Each structure stands twice: as C-alpha cells, then as structure tokens.
mmCIF file of C-alpha atoms and ligand atoms in Angstrom:
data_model
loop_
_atom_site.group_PDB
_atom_site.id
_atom_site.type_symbol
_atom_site.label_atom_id
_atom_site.label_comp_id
_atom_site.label_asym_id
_atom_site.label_seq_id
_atom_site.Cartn_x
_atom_site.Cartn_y
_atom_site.Cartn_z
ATOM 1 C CA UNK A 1 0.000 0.000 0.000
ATOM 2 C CA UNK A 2 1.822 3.239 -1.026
ATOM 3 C CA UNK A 3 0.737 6.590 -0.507
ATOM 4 C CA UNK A 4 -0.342 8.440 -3.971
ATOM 5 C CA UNK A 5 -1.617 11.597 -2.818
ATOM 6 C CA UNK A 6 -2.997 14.007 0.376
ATOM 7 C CA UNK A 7 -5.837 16.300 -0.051
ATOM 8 C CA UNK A 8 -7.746 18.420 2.651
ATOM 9 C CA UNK A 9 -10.941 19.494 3.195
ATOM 10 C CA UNK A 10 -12.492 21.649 5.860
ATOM 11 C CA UNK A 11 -15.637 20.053 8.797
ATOM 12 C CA UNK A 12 -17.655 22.365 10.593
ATOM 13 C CA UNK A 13 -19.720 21.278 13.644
ATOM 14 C CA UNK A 14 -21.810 23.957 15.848
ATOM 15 C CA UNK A 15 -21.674 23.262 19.805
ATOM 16 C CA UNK A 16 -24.365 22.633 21.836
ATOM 17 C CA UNK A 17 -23.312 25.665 23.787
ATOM 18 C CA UNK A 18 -20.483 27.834 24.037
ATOM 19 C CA UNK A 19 -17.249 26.343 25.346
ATOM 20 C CA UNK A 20 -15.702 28.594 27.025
ATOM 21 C CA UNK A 21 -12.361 28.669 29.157
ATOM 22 C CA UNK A 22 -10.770 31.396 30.627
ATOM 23 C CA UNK A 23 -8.386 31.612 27.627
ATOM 24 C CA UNK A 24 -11.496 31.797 25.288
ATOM 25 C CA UNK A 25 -14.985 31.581 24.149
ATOM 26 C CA UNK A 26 -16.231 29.445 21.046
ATOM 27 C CA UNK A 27 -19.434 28.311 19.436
ATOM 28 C CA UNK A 28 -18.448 26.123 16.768
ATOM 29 C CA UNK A 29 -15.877 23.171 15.920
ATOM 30 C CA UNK A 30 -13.753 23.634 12.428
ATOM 31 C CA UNK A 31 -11.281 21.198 11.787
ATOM 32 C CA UNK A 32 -9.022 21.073 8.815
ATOM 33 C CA UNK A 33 -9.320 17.099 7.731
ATOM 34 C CA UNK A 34 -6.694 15.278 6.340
ATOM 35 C CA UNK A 35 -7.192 12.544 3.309
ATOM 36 C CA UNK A 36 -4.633 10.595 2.717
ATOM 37 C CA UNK A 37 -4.883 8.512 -0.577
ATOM 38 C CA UNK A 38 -3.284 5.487 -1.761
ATOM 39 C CA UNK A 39 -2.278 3.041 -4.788
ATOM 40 C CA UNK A 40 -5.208 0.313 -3.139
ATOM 41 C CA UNK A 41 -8.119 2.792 -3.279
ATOM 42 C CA UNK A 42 -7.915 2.647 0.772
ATOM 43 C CA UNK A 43 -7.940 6.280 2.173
ATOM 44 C CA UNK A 44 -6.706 7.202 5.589
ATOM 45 C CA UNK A 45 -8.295 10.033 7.678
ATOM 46 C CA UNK A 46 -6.625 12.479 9.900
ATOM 47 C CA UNK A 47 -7.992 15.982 11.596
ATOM 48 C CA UNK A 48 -6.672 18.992 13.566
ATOM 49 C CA UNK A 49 -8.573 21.936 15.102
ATOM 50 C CA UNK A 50 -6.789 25.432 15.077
ATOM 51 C CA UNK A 51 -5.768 25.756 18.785
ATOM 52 C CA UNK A 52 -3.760 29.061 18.247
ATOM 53 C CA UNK A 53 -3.728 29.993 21.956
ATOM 54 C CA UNK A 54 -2.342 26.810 23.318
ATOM 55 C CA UNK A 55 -0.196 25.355 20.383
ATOM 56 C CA UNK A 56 0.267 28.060 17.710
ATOM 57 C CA UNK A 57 -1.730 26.178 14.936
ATOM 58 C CA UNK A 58 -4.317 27.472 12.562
ATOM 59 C CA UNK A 59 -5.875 25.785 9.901
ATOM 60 C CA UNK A 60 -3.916 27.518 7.189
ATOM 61 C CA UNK A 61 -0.407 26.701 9.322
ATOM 62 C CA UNK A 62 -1.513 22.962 9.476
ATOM 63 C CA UNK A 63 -2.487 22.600 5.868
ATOM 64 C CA UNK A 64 0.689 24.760 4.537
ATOM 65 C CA UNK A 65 2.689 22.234 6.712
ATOM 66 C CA UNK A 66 1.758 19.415 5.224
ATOM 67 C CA UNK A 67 0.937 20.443 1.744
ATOM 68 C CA UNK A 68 4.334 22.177 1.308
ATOM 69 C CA UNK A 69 6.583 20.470 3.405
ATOM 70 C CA UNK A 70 5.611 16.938 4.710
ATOM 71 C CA UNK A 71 3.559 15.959 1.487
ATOM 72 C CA UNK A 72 6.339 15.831 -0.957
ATOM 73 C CA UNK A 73 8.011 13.405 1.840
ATOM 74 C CA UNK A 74 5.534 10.994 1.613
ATOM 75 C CA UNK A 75 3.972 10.456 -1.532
ATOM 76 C CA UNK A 76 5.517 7.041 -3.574
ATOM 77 C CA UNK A 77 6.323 5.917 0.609
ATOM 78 C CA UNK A 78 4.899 2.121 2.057
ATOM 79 C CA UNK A 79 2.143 2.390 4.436
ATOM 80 C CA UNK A 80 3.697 -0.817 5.898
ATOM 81 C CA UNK A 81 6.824 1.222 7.192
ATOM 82 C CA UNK A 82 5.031 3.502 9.731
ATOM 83 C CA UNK A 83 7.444 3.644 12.242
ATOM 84 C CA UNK A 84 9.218 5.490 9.051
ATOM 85 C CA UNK A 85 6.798 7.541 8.325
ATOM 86 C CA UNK A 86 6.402 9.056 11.366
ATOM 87 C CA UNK A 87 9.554 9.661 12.336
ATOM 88 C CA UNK A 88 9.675 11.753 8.392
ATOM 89 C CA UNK A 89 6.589 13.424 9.524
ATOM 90 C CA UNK A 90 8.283 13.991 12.956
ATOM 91 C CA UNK A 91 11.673 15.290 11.491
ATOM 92 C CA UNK A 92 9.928 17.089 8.612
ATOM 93 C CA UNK A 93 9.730 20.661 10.792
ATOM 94 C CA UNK A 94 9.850 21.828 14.101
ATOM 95 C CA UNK A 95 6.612 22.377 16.219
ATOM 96 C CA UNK A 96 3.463 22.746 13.818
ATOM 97 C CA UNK A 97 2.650 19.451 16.199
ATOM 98 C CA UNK A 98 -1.250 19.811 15.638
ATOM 99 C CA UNK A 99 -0.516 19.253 11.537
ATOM 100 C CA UNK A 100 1.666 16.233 12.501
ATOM 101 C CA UNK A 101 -0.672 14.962 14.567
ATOM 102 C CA UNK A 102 -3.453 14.987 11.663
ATOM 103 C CA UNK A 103 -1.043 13.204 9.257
ATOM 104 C CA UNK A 104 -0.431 10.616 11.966
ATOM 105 C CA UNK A 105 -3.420 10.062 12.425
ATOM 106 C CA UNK A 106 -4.648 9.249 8.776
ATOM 107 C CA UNK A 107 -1.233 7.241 8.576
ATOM 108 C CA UNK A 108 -2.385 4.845 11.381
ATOM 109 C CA UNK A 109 -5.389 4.632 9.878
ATOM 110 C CA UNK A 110 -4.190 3.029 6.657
ATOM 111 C CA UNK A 111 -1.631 1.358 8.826
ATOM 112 C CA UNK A 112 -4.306 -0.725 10.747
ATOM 113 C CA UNK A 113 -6.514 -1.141 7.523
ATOM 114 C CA UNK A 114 -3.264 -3.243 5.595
ATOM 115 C CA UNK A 115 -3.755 -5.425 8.543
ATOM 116 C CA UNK A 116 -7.292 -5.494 8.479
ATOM 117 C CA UNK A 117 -8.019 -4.527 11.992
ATOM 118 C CA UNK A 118 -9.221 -1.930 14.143
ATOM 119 C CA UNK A 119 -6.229 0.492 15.236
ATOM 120 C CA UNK A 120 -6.286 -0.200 19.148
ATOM 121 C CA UNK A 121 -5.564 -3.702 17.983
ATOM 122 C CA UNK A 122 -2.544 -3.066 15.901
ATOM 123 C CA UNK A 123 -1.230 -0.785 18.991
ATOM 124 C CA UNK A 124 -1.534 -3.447 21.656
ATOM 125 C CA UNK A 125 -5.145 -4.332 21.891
ATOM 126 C CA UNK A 126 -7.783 -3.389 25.022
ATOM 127 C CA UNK A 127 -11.170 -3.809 26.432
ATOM 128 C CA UNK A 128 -12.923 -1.162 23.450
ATOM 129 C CA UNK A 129 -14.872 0.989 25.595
ATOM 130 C CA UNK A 130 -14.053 4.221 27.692
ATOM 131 C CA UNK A 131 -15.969 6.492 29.968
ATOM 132 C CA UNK A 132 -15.452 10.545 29.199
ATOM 133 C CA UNK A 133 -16.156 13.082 31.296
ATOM 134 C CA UNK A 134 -17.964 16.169 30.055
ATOM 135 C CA UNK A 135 -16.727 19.576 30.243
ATOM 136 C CA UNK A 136 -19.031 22.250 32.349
ATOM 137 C CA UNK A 137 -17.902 25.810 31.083
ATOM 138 C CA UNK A 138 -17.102 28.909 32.951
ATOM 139 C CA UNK A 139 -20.242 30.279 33.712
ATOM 140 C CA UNK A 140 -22.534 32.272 36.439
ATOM 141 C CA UNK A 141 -22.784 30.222 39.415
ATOM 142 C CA UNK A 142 -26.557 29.204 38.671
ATOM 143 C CA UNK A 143 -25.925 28.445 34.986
ATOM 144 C CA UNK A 144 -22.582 25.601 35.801
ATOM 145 C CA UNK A 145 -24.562 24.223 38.782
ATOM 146 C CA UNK A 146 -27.947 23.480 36.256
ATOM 147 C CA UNK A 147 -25.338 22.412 33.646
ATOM 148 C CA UNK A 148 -23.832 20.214 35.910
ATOM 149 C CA UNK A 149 -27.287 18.435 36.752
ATOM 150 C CA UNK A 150 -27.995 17.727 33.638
ATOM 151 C CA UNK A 151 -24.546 16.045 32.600
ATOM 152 C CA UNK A 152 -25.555 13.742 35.787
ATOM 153 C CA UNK A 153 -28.886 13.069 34.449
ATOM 154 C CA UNK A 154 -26.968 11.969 31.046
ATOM 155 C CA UNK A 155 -25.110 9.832 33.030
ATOM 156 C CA UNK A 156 -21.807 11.740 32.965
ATOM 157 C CA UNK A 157 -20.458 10.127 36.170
ATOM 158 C CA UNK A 158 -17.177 12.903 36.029
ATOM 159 C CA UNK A 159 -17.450 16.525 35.413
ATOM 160 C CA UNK A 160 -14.669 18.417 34.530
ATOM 161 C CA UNK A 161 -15.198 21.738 35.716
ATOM 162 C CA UNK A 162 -13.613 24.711 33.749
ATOM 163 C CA UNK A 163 -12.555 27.836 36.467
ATOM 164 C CA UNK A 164 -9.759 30.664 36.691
ATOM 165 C CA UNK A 165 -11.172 33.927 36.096
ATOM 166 C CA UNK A 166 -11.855 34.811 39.909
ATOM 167 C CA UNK A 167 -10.197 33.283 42.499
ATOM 168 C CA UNK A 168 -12.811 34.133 45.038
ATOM 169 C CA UNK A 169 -16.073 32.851 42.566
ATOM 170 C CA UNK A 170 -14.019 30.434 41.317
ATOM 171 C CA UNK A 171 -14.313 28.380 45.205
ATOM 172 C CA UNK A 172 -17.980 29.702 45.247
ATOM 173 C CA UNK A 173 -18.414 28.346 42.316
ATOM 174 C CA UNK A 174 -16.911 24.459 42.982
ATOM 175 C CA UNK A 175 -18.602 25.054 46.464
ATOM 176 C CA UNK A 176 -22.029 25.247 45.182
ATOM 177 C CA UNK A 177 -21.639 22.389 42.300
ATOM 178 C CA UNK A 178 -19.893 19.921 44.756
ATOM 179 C CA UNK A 179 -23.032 20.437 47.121
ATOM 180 C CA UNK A 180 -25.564 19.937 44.099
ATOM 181 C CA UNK A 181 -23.429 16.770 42.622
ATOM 182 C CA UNK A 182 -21.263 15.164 45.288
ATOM 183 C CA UNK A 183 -23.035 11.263 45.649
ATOM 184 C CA UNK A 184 -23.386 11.134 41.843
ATOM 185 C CA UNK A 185 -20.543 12.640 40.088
ATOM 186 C CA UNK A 186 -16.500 13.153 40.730
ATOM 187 C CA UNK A 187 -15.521 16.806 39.927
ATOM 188 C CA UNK A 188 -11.950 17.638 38.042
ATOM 189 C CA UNK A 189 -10.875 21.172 37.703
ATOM 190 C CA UNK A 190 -9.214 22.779 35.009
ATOM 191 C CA UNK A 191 -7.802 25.880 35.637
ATOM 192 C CA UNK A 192 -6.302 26.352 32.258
ATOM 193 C CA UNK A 193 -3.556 28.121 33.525
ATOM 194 C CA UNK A 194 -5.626 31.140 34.927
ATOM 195 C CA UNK A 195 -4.288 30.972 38.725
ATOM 196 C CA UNK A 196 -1.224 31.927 40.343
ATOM 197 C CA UNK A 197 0.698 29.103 42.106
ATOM 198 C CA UNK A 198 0.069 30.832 45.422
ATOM 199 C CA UNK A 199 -3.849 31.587 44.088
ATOM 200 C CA UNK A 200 -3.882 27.629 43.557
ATOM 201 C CA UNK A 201 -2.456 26.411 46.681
ATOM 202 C CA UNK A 202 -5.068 28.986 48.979
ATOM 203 C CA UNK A 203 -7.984 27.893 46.559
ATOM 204 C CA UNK A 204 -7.375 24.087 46.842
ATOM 205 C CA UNK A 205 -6.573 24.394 50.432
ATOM 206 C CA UNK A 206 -9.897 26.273 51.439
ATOM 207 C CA UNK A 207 -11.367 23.456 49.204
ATOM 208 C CA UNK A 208 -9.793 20.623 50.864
ATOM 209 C CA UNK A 209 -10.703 22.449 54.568
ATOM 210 C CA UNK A 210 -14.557 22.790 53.504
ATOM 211 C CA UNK A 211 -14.761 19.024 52.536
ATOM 212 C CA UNK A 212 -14.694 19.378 48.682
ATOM 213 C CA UNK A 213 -13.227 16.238 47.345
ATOM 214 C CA UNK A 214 -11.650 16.695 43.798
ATOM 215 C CA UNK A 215 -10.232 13.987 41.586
ATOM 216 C CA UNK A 216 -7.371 16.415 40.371
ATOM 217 C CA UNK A 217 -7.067 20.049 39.250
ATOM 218 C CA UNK A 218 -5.640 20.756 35.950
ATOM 219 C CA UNK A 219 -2.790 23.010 34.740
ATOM 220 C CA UNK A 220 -3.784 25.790 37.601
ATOM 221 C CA UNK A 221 -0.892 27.993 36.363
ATOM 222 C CA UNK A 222 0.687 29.379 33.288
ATOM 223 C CA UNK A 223 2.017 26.498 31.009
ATOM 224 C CA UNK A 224 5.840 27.676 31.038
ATOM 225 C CA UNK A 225 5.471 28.141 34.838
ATOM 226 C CA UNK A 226 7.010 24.793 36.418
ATOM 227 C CA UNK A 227 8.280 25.783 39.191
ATOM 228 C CA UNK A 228 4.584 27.307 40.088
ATOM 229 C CA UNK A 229 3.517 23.535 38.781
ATOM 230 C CA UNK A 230 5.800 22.102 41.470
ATOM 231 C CA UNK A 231 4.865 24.814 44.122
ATOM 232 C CA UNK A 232 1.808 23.688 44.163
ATOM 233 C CA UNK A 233 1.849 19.737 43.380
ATOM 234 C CA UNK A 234 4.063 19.715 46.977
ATOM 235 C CA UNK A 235 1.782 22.112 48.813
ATOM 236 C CA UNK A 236 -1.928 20.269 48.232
ATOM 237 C CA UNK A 237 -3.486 16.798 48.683
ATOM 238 C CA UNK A 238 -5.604 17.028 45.434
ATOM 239 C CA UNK A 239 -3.409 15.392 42.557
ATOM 240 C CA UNK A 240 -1.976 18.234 40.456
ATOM 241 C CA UNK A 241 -2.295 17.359 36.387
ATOM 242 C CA UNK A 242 0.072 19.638 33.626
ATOM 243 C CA UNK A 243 -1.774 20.038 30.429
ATOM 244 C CA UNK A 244 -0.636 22.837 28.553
ATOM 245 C CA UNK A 245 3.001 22.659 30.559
ATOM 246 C CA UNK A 246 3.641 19.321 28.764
ATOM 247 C CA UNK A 247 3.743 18.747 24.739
ATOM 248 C CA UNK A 248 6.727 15.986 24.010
ATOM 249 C CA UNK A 249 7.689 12.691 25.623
ATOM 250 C CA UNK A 250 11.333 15.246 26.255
ATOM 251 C CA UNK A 251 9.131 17.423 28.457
ATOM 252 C CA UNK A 252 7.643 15.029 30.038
ATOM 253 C CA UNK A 253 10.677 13.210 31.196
ATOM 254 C CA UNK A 254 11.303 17.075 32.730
ATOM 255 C CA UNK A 255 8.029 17.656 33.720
ATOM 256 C CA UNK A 256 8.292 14.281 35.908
ATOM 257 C CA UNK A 257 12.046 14.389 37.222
ATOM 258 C CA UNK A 258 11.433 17.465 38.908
ATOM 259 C CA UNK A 259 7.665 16.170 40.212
ATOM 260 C CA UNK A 260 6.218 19.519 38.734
ATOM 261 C CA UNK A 261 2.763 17.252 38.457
ATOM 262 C CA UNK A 262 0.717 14.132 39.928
ATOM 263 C CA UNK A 263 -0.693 13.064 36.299
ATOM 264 C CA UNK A 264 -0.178 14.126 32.629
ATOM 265 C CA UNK A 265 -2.382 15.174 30.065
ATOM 266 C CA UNK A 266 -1.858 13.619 26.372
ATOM 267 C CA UNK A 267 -3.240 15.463 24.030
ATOM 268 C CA UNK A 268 -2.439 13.876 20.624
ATOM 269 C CA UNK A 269 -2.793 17.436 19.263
ATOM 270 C CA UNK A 270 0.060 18.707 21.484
ATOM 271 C CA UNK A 271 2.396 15.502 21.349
ATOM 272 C CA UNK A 272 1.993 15.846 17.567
ATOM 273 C CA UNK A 273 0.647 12.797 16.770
ATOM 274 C CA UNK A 274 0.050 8.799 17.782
ATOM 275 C CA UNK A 275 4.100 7.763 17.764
ATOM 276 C CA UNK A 276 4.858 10.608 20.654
ATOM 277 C CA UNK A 277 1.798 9.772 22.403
ATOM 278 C CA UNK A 278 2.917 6.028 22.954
ATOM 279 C CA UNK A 279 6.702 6.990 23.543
ATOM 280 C CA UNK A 280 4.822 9.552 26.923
ATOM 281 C CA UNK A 281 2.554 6.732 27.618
ATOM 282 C CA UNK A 282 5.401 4.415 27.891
ATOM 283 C CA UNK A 283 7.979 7.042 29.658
ATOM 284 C CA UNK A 284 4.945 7.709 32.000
ATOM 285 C CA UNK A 285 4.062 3.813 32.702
ATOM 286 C CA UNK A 286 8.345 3.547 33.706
ATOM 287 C CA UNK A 287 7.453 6.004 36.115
ATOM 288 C CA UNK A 288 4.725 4.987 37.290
ATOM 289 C CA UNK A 289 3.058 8.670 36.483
ATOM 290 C CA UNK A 290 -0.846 8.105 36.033
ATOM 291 C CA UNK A 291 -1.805 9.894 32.317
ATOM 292 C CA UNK A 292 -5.106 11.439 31.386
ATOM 293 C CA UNK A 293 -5.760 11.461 27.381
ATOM 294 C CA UNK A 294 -7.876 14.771 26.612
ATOM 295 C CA UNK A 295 -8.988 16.566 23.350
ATOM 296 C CA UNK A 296 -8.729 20.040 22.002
ATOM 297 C CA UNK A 297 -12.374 21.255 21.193
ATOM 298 C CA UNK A 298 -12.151 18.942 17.715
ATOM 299 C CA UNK A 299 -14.813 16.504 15.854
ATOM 300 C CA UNK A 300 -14.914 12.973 16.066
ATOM 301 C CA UNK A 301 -11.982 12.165 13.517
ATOM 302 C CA UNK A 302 -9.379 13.074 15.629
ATOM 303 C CA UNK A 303 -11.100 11.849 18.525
ATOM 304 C CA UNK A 304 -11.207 8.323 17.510
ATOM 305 C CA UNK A 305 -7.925 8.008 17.191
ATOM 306 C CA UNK A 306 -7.241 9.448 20.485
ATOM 307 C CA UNK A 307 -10.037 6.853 22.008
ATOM 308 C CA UNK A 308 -8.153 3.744 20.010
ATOM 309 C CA UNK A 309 -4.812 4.716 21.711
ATOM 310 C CA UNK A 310 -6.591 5.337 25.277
ATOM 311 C CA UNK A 311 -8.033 1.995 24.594
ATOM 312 C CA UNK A 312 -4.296 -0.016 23.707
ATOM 313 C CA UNK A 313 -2.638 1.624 26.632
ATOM 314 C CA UNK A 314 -5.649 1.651 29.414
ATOM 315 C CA UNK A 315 -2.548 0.384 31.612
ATOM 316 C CA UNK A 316 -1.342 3.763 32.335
ATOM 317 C CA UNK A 317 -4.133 6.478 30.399
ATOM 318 C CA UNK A 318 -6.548 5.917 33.428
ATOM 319 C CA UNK A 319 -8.327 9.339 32.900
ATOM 320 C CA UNK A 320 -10.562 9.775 29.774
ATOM 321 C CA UNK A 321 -11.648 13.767 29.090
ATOM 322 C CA UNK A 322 -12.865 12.820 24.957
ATOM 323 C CA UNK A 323 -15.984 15.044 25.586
ATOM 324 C CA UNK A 324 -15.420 16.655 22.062
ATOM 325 C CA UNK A 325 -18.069 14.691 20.012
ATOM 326 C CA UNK A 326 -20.212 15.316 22.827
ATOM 327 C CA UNK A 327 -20.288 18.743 22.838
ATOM 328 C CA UNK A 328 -21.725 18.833 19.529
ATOM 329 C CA UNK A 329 -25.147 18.985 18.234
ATOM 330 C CA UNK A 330 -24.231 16.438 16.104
ATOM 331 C CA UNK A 331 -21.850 13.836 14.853
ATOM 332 C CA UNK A 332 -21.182 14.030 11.372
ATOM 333 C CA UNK A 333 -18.691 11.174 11.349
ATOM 334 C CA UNK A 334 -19.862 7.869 10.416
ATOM 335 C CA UNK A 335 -16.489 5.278 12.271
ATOM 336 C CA UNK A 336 -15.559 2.528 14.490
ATOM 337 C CA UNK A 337 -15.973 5.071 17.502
ATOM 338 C CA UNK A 338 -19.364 5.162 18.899
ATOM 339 C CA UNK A 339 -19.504 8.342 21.036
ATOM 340 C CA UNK A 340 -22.986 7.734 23.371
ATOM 341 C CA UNK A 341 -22.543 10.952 26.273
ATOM 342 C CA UNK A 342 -20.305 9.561 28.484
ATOM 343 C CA UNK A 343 -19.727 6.449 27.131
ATOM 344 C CA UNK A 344 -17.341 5.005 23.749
ATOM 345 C CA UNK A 345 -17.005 1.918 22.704
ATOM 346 C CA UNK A 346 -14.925 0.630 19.345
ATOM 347 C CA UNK A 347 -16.334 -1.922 16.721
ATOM 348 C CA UNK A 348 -13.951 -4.302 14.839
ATOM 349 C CA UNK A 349 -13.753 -2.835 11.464
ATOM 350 C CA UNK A 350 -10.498 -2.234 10.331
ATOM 351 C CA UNK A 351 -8.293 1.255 11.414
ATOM 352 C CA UNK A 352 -10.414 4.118 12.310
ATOM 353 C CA UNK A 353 -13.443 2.541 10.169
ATOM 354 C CA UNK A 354 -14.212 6.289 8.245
ATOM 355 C CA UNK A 355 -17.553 5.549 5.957
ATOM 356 C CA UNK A 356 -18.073 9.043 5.637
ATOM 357 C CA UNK A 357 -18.466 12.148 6.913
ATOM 358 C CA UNK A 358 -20.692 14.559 6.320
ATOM 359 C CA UNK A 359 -20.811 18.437 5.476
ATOM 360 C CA UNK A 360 -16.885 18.105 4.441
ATOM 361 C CA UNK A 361 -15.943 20.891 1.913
ATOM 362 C CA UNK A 362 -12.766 20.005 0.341
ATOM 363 C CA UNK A 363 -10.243 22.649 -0.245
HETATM 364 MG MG1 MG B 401 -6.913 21.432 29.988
#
C-alpha cells in the first residue's frame, strides 16, 4: 500500500453551547481534515482543530505544513513502514505538532486497515470501551450548577469543571456544584492556567478544609510556569495534572524528574501525533506517572484516534476527558468510535473505520 496523494478538506460542527475557558470563548468546531490517498483505493483520515492559543496552529499553518513540506516526503512511501513515516513526519519541521498529529493520524489509519483490523488492535489491543467526562464551562454560578445536573442526568459520572477567572467565585463556584453533585458525580478542575501558584495552593486548600473532594485540578498555572507547577503539586493533597506545561515525551521526562505534576495530560494534538503519544505513555508507565488522554475542542476524527490509543494503553491512560463529540449537536462522522454521552465503545472494522463524513468541503 503506497501513498499516492494528500488532499484536505475543511468540517464544521456547531456546539451545543459555548465552550468557554478562561483563555477563550467558542461556538463552533472547524477542523481542517486530512485525506490521505493510496495506490489500493484505501484512504486514511486524519484531523486537527486550530488551537492558536495553546499550540500556535491554525488551519492555514496545518495545511501549509503538510501540503508544502511533509507531502512531498511521503507520496511514492509504504504504508507498511510507519514507524518510518512518522519519524519523516516527525523530522519534517519543528513544532506545527497539531498538523503532525493529523497526518499521523490518517497514517495509522491506513496502517491498521493493511492489517485489516481496528487500530487499538494493531497498537496493543484493550477492552474497546471508555468512559469521558464532560466539560461544564465557565459560567454564572446558577448556569454551571444546572449544567452540571444535567450532565448527571446523562449519566456523565465525572465533570470536569472549567474555572480561573476569579479566584474568590471560582471556590464559590466548585462550592455550590460539589453540594448539588457530590453522591453522583467526581468533579476535576481545570484551571487552564488562569491561577497563580500561590492563588492555587489557597484555593485548593480552602477546598480541601470545607470538605470538597476533587479527583485532580488541571494546569492551575501558566504552562511555562514549572516551578509554580511544582509549588503547588508539593503544597496540596488534590493530585496536580500539567496540560498545557507538557507537549513531548522530552518534556515530560522534565516535567516528571522534577515532580512539577501528579498526572499528565496527552493530548495527541500537542504531542503531535500517535508515535509521541505512545513513547509519553510508555515514559509515564516507567514512572509509574498516572496519564489522562484529553482533546482540544475537535470533531470525532481526531477523537477516535485518540479513544483507540486510550483503549491499547488503558494500563497507564486511566483518565478519559474525549468530551469533544459530545459537545456537539451532532456527529457528522460515520467510524468505528461510537460516542454515546459519556460512554465510547470501538467496533472491529479495520483502522479508524471512516464511511463518511458529512458536510466536508474540500479545499
Ligand atoms: Mg486542559
């Protein structure tokens, strides 16, 4: 199976409601897709939201990356070889990991369909179903709390709960929610990086004093602030998890020497693809380092990928936060990947099992 040809295309998919962090505010998913063609008629698919604020990618960086530079590197190339092709894909430019990641992704695809099996087989195999949490987005008090009920009453049995604009509302906030939901749900913050360290350690302390059990709280300070990271990891009970302040299985190996976290957050859109993912899943396993495996705000393609690799290495990605698809007033993406609320599950055809998808616009 050799690789004749990579065209793009463009998926839009509006939110059930506005997702909003305190980095940002947004009512709609649009992913640059990825369609990797070759010699067998078999066609591999890969996707990447624009995530300028947290890795510097836009749609036009990720398809000028590929189209210009990593295309010309793969076309004539065996599918069969992919530990080859990713490390071309890998070597092919620095950063632009959210492009990379949408090649990979489409090149694992094809990889599992020459073997005729679903991709979490061909990377180690796993029980094929997850449970996701659900994001609840920074809101007024009222609006998370009623938000939060009714991700309960979909059976979403963990919320993650998005804070950092107010230190003060923000415990208010977690105060009242924990009251409404604390015999039916498990609450994980995210912070996305909107706290000081010493704003983190007072807010999870007056947390922990008043009772509030959290599962973990999520990249509290800014992503290049480690030592904050650490400050804090050594100064609470309530596991500490780096999101944005890990991309690479490199900074992870950092990230972990100096115990600047409890758990790690792989995003396949910051590790720049599937081959990266496994290398931190792996580091992470030696170390015995608990790993969560999370989504940007992106559709379903994407996503299933990121569900078959939570699936092959369930040993150490304990923590499922795939709420993307579920977000979305609908899902336009016919796979393998069955996204039902909170829970997945993976049928057997073979790599990411893409029939079609619907409302693409290629480019
Ligand atoms: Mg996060």
């Amino acid at each position: 199976m050799k690789i004749t040809d990579i065209k793009f295309a463009m998926l839009k998919v509006p939110l059930v409601t506005p997702f909003k962090t305190a980095l940002r505010s947004v009512s709609e998913i649009e992913d640059v897709i990825i369609i990797v063609e070759t010699d067998t008629g078999q066609c591999g698919y890969g996707g990447a939201p624009a995530t300028a604020a947290i890795t510097g990618d836009t749609h036009g960086s990720i398809i000028e990356a590929i189209r210009v530079i990593m295309k010309p590197l793969l076309i004539g190339k065996e599918i069969a070889n992919i530990n080859e092709l990713t490390e071309v894909v890998q070597a092919s430019i620095v950063k632009n990991y959210s492009a990379k990641a949408a090649l990979e992704i489409a090149l694992y695809d094809l990889f599992a369909q020459l073997y005729n099996a679903p991709l979490y087989k061909i990377l180690g195999g796993g029980e094929p179903t997850l449970s996701t949490d659900i994001t609840i987005s920074v809101d007024y008090i009222d609006k998370m709390v009623e938000d939060s009920k009714k991700a309960v009453e979909q059976g979403f049995e963990t919320l993650k709960i998005k804070v950092g604009k107010d230190i003060g509302l923000d415990i208010e906030r977690i105060k009242a929610i924990y009251a409404e939901v604390k015999d039916t749900a498990l609450l994980r913050l995210d912070a996305n990086q909107g706290w000081t360290a010493k704003e983190a350690v007072f807010a999870l302390r007056n947390l922990e004093d008043a009772g509030v059990k959290l599962e973990l709280v999520e990249q509290p300070v800014r992503a290049d602030n480690l030592d904050g990271m650490k400050y804090i990891t050594e100064r609470v009970h309530t596991p500490v998890m780096a999101d944005e302040s890990t991309f690479g299985p490199k900074e992870v190996i950092d990230l972990i020497k100096i115990r600047a976290a409890d758990i790690i957050n792989i995003k396949l859109m910051k590790t720049g693809g599937i081959s990266n993912a496994i290398k931190i899943a792996d580091i992470a396993s030696t170390y015995e380092v608990e790993c969560m495996i999370g989504c940007m705000l992106e559709s379903s393609v994407s996503v299933a990928a990121a569900a078959h690799f939570a699936v092959a290495k369930s040993n150490i990605v304990r923590k499922i936060d795939l709420d993307g698809p579920s977000l979305c007033q609908y899902d336009p993406v016919e796979s393998n990947v069955i996204f039902n609320n909170s829970e997945i599950t993976i049928s057997d055809s073979p790599g990411l099992g893409i029939k079609k998808i619907d409302g693409l616009r290629m480019l």
